[in-house]
mmCIF file of C-alpha atoms in Angstrom:
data_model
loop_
_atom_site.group_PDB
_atom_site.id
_atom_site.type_symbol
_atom_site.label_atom_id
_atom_site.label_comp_id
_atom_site.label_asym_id
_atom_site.label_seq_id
_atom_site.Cartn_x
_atom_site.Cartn_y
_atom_site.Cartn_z
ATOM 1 C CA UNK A 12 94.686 18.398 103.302
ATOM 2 C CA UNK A 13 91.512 20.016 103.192
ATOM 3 C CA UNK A 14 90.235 23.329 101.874
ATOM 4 C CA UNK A 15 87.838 25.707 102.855
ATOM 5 C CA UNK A 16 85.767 27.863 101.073
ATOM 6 C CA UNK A 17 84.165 30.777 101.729
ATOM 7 C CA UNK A 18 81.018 31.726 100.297
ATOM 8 C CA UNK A 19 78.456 34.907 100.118
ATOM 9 C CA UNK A 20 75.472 33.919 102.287
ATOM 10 C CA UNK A 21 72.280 34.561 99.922
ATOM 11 C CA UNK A 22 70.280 37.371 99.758
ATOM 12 C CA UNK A 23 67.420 37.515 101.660
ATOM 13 C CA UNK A 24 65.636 39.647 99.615
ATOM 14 C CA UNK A 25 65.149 43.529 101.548
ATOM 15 C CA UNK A 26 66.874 46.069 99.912
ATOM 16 C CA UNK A 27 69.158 48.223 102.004
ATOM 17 C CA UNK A 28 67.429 51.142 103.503
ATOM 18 C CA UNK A 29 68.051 54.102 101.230
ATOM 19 C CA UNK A 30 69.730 57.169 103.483
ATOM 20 C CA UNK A 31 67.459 59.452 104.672
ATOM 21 C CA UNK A 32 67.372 63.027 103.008
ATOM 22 C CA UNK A 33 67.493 65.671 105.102
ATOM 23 C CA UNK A 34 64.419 68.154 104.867
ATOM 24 C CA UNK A 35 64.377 71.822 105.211
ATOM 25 C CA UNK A 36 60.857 72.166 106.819
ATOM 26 C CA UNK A 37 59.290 76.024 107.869
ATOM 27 C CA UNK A 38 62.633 76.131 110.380
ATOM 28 C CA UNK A 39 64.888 75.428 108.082
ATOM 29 C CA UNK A 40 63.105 78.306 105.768
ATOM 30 C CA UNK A 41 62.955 80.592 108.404
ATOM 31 C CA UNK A 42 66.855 80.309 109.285
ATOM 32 C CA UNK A 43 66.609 81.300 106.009
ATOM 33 C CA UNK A 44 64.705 84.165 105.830
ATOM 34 C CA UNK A 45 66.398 85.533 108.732
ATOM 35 C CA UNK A 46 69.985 85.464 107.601
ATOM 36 C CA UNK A 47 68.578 87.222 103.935
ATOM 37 C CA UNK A 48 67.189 89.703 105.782
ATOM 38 C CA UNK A 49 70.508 90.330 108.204
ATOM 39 C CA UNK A 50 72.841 90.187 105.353
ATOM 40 C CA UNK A 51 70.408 93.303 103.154
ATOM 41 C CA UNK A 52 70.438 95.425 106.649
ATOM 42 C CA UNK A 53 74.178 94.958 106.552
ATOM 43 C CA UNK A 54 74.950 95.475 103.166
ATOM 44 C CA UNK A 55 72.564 97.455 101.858
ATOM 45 C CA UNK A 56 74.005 100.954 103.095
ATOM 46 C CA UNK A 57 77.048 100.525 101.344
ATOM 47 C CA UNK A 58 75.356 99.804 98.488
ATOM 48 C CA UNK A 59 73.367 102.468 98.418
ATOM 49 C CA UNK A 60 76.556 104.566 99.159
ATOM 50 C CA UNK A 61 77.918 102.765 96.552
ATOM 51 C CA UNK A 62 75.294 104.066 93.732
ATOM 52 C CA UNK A 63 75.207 107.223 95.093
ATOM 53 C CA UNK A 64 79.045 108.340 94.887
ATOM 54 C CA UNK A 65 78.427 107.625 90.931
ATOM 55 C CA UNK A 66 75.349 110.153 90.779
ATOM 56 C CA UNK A 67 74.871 113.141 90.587
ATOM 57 C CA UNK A 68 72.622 115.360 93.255
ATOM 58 C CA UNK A 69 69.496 115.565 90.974
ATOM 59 C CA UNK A 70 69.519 111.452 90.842
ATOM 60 C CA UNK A 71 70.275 111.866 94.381
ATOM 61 C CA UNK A 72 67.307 113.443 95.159
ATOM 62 C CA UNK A 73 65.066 111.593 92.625
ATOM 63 C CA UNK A 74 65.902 108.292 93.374
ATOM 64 C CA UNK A 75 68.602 107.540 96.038
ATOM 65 C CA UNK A 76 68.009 103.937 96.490
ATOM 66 C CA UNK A 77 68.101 103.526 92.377
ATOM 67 C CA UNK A 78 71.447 102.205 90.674
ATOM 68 C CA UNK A 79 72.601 105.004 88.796
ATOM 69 C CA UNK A 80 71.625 105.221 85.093
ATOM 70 C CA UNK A 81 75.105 106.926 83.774
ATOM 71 C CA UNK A 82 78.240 106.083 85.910
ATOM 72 C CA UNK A 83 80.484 109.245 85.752
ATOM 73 C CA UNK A 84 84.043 109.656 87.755
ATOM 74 C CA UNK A 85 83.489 113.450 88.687
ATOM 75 C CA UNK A 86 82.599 112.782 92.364
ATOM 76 C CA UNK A 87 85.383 110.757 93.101
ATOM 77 C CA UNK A 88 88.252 113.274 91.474
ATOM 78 C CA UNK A 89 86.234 116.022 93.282
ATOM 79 C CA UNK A 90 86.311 114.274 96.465
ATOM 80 C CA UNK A 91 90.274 112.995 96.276
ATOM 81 C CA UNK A 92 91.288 116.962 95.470
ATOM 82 C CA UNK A 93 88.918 118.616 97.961
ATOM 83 C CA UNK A 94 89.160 116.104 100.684
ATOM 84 C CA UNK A 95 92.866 116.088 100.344
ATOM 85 C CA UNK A 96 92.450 112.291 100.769
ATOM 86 C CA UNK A 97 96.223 111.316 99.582
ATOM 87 C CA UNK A 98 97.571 112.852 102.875
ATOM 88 C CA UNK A 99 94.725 111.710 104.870
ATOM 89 C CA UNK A 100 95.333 108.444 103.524
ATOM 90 C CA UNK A 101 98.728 108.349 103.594
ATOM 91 C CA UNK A 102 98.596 109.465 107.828
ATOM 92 C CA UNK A 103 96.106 106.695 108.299
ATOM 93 C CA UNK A 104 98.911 103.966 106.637
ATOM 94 C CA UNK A 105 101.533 105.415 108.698
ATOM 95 C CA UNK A 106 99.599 104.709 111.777
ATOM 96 C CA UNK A 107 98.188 101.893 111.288
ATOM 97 C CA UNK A 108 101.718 99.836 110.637
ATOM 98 C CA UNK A 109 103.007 101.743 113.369
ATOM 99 C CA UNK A 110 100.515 100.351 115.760
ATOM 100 C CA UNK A 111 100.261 96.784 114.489
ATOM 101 C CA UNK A 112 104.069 96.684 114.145
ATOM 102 C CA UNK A 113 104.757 98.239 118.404
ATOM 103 C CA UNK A 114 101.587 96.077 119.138
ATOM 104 C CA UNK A 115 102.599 92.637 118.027
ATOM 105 C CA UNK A 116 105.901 93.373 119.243
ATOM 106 C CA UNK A 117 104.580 94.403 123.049
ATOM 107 C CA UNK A 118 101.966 91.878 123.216
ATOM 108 C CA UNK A 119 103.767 89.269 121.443
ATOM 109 C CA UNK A 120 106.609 89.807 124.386
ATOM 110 C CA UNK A 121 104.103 89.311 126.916
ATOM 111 C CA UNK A 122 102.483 86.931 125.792
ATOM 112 C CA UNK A 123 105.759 84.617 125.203
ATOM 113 C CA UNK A 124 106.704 85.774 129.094
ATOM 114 C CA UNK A 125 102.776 84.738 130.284
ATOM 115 C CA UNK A 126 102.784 81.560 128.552
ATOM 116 C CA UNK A 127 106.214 80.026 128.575
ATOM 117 C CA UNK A 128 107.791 81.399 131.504
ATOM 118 C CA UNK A 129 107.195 81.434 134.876
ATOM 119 C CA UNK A 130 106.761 84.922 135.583
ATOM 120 C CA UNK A 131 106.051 86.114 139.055
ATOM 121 C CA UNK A 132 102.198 87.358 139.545
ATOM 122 C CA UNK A 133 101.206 86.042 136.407
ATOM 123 C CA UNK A 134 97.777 85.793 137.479
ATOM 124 C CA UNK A 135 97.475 89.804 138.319
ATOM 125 C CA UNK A 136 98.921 90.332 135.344
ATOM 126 C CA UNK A 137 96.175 88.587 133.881
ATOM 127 C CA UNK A 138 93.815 89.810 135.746
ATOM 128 C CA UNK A 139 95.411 93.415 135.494
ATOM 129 C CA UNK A 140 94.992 93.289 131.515
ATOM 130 C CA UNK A 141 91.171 91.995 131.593
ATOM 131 C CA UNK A 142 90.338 95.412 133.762
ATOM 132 C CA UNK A 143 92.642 97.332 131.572
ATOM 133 C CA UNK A 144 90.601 96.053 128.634
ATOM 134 C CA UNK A 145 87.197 96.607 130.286
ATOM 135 C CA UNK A 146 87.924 100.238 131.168
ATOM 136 C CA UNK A 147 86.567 102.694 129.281
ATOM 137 C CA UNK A 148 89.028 104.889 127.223
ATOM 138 C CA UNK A 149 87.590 107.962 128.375
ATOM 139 C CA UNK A 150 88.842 107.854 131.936
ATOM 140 C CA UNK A 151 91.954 108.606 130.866
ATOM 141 C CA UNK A 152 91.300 111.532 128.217
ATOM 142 C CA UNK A 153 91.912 114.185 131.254
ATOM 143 C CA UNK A 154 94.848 113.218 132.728
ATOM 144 C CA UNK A 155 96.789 111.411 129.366
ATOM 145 C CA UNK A 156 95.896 114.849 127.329
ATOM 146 C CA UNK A 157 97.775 116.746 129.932
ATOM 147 C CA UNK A 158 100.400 114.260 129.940
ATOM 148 C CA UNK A 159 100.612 114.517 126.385
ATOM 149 C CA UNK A 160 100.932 118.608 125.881
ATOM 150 C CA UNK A 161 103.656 118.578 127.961
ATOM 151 C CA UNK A 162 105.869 115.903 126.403
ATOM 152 C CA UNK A 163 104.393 118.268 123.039
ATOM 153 C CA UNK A 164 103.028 114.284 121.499
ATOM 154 C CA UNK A 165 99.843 116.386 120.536
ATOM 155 C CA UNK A 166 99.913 117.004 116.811
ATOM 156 C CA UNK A 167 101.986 114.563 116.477
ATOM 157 C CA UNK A 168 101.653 110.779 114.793
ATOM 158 C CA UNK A 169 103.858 109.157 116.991
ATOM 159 C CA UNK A 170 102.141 109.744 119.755
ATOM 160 C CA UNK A 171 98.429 108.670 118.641
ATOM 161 C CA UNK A 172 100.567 105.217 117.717
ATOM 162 C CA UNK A 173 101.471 105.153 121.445
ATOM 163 C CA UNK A 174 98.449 105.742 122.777
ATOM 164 C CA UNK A 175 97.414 102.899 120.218
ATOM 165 C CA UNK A 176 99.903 100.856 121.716
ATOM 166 C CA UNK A 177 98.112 101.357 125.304
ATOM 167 C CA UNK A 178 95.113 100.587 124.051
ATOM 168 C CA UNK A 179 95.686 97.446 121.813
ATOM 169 C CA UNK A 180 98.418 95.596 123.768
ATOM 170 C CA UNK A 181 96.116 94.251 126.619
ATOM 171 C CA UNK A 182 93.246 92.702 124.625
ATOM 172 C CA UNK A 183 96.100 91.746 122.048
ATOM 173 C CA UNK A 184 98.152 90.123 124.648
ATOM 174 C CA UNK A 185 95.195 87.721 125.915
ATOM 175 C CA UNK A 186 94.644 86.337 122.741
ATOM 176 C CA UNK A 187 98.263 85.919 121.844
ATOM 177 C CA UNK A 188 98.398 84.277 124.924
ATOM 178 C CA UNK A 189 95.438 81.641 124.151
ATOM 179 C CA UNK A 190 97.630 80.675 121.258
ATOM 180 C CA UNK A 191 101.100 80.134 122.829
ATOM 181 C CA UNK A 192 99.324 77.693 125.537
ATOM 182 C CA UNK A 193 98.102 75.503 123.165
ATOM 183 C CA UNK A 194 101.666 75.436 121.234
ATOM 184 C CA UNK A 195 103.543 71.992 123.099
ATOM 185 C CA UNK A 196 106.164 72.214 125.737
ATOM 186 C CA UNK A 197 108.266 69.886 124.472
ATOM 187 C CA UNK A 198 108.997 72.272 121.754
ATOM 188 C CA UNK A 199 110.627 75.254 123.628
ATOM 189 C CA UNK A 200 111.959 72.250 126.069
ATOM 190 C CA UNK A 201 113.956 71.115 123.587
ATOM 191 C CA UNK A 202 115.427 74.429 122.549
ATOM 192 C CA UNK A 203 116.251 75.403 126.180
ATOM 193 C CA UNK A 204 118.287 71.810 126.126
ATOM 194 C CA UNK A 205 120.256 73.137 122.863
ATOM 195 C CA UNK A 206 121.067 75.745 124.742
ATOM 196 C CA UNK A 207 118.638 78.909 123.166
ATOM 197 C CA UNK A 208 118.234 81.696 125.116
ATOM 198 C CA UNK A 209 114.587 83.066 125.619
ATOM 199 C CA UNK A 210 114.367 85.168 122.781
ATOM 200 C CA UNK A 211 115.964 83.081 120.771
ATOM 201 C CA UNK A 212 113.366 80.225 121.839
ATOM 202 C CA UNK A 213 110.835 83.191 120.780
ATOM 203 C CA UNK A 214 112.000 84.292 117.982
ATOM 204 C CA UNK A 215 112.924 80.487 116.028
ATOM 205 C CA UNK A 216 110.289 78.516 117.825
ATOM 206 C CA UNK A 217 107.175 80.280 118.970
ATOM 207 C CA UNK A 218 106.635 82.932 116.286
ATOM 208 C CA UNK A 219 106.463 80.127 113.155
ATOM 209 C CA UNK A 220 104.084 77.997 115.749
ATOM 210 C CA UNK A 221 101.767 81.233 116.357
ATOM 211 C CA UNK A 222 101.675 83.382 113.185
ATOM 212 C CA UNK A 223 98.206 82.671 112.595
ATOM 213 C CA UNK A 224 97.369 84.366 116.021
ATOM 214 C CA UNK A 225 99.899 87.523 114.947
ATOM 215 C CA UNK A 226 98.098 87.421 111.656
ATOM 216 C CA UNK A 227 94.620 87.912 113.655
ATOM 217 C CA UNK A 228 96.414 90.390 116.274
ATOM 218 C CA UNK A 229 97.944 92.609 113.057
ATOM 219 C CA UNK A 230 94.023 92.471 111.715
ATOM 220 C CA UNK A 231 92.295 93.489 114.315
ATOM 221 C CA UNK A 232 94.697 96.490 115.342
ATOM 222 C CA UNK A 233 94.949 97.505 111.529
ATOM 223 C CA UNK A 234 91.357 97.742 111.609
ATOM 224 C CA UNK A 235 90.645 99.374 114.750
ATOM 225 C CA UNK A 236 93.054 101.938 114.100
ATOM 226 C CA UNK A 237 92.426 102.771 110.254
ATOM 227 C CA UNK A 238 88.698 103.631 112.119
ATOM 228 C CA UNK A 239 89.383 104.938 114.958
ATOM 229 C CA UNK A 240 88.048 108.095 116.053
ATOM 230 C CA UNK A 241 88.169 109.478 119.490
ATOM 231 C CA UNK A 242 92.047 109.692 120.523
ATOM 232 C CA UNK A 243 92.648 111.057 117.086
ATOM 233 C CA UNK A 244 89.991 113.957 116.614
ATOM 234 C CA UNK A 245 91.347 114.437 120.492
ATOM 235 C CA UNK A 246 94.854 114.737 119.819
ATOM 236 C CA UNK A 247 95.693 115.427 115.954
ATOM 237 C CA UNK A 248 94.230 118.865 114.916
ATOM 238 C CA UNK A 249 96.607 119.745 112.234
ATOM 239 C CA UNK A 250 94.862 119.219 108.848
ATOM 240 C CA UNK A 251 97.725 117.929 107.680
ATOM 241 C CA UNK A 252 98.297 115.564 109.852
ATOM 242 C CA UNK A 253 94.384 114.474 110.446
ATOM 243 C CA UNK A 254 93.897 110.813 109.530
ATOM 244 C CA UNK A 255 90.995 109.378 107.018
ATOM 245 C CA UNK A 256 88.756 109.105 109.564
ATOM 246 C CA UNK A 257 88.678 112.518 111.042
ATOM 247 C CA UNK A 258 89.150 114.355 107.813
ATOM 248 C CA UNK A 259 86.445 112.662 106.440
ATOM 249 C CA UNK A 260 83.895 114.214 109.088
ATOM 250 C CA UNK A 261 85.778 117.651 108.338
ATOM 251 C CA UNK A 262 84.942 116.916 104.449
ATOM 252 C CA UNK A 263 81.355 115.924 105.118
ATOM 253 C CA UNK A 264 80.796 118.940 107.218
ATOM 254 C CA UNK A 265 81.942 121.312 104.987
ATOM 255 C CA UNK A 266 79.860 119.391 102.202
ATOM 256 C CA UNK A 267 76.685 118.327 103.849
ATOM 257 C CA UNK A 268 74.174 119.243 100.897
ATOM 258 C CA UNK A 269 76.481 117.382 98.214
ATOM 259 C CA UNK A 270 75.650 113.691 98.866
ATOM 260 C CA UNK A 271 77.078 112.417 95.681
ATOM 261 C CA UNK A 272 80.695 113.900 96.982
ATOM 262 C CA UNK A 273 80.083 112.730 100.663
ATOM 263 C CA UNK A 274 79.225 109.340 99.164
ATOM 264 C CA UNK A 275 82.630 109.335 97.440
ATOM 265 C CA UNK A 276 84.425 110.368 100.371
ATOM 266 C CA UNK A 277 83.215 107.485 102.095
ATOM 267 C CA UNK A 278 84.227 104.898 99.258
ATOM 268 C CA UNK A 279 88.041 106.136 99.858
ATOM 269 C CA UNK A 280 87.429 105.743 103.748
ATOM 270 C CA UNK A 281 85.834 102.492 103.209
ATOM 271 C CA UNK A 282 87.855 100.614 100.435
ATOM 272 C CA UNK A 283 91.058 99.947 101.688
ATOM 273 C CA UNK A 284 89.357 98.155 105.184
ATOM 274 C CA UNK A 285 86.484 96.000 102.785
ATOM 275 C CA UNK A 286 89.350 95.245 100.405
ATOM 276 C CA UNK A 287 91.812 93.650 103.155
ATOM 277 C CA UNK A 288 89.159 91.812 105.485
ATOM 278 C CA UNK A 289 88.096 89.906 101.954
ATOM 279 C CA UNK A 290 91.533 89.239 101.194
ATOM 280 C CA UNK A 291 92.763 87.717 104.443
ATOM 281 C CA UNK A 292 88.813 86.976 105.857
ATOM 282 C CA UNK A 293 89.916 83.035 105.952
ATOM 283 C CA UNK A 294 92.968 83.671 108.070
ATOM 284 C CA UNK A 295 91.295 86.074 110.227
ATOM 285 C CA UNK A 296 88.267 83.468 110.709
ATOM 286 C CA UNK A 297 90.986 80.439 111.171
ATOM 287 C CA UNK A 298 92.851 82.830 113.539
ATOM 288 C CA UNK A 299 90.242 83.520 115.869
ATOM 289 C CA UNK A 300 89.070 80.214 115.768
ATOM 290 C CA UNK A 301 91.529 77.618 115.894
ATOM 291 C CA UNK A 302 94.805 77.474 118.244
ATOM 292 C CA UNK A 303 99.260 78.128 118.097
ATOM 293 C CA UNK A 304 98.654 75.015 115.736
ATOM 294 C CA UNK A 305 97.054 72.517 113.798
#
């Protein structure tokens, strides 16, 4: 019986070719450059708001690009008590989990019935909630305001968060809907065979498939509304009832010299939106970009 060996054939001598670097020439450079100077037009602003709420209005006026050179508190507590930014603040939470709460609820709904069910004149539908979205808002101003006075929803939170509802479900409902296609039949096919009823089928199956699309959905309406400003300097003219965004303009007009307070102002107005997109900004960039799942 005979045995065969295998053996390394010998070198020939030429080294491997050594992987090629990769060079940033002048394009590379000037992707660069381009992207610096983006990022200082967008940021820059709020830093400069940022130094500013901690100066006072001589700095101000000596130097309003400068950091500050002593950091004092006195603008914000001036701001908070004259601004009355705790109710402002609080009216601006209030409607901004009312609308992402009725809006993933109403889209989410429609969505499930565009996607997984055959729904008669789906494709108008569709079609109807692309020209919703497209409209502009102030079409219906006229006619809606009139509406509202006499159902007496002016003044009143509840109905801004329905008029938010109108506004956010159709744009909210297409992109819900770009998620639940890509979830697989087979899934909701299978629950229909254990006998689930449709909500059921929505409420166990789809929803843990599509929460990343939700998560984007609750995002974008929380955002929206927290800075929205037409339908509520239209319809809320109670102080007490104004949200942060339209109280802030009432602040800033009644302080338009004081740029230090104004500046403050702003940081309360601004916080609570910078602080959540950089807590959930993966999620939110994952959400938009990938599909019902992975």
């Amino acid at each position: 019986m005979s045995t065969t060996t295998l053996q390394r054939p010998a070198s020939s001598g030429v080294a491997p070719p050594a992987p090629r670097r990769r060079r940033f020439g002048l394009r590379g450079s000037t992707y660069y450059l381009i992207l610096v100077v983006l990022a200082l037009f967008a940021v820059g602003p709020l830093v400069a708001v940022l130094f500013n709420a901690f100066k006072n209005n001589a700095e101000i006026g000596s130097n309003p690009l400068a950091p500050p050179t002593s950091f004092t508190l006195d603008n914000f507590t001036t701001a908070w008590s004259q601004g009355d930014f705790a109710t402002t603040m609080r009216n601006s939470l209030i409607i901004c989990a009312g609308s992402v709460l009725g809006t993933c609820v109403i889209a989410g709904l429609a969505a499930f019935a565009l996607s997984q069910l055959k729904v008669p004149g789906g494709g108008a539908v569709i079609g109807y909630l692309f020209l919703g979205s497209a409209l502009p808002v102030q079409l219906f101003l006229v006619p809606l305001f009139f509406l509202w006075t006499q159902l007496h929803l002016t003044d009143n939170l509840f109905g801004l968060i329905i008029i938010y509802w109108a506004t956010d479900a159709p744009f909210a409902t297409l992109l819900l809907r770009s998620f639940l296609l890509k979830i697989p039949p087979d899934f909701t096919e299978a629950a229909r065979l254990d006998g689930a009823s449709s909500l059921q089928i929505a409420w166990r199956v789809v929803l843990p498939l599509a929460w990343p699309g939700f998560l984007t959905v609750a995002l974008i309406v929380a955002l929206w509304s927290w800075n929205e400003f037409f339908w509520a300097i239209t319809f809320i003219h109670t102080p007490e009832l104004r949200p942060v965004s339209t109280s802030f303009l009432a602040f800033q007009d009644q302080n338009s010299t004081d740029w230090g307070l104004t500046s403050a102002a702003a940081i309360f107005m601004l916080a609570p939106v910078v602080v959540l997109f950089l807590a959930l900004q993966r999620k939110f960039v994952s959400g938009l970009t990938s599909g019902g799942i992975k």
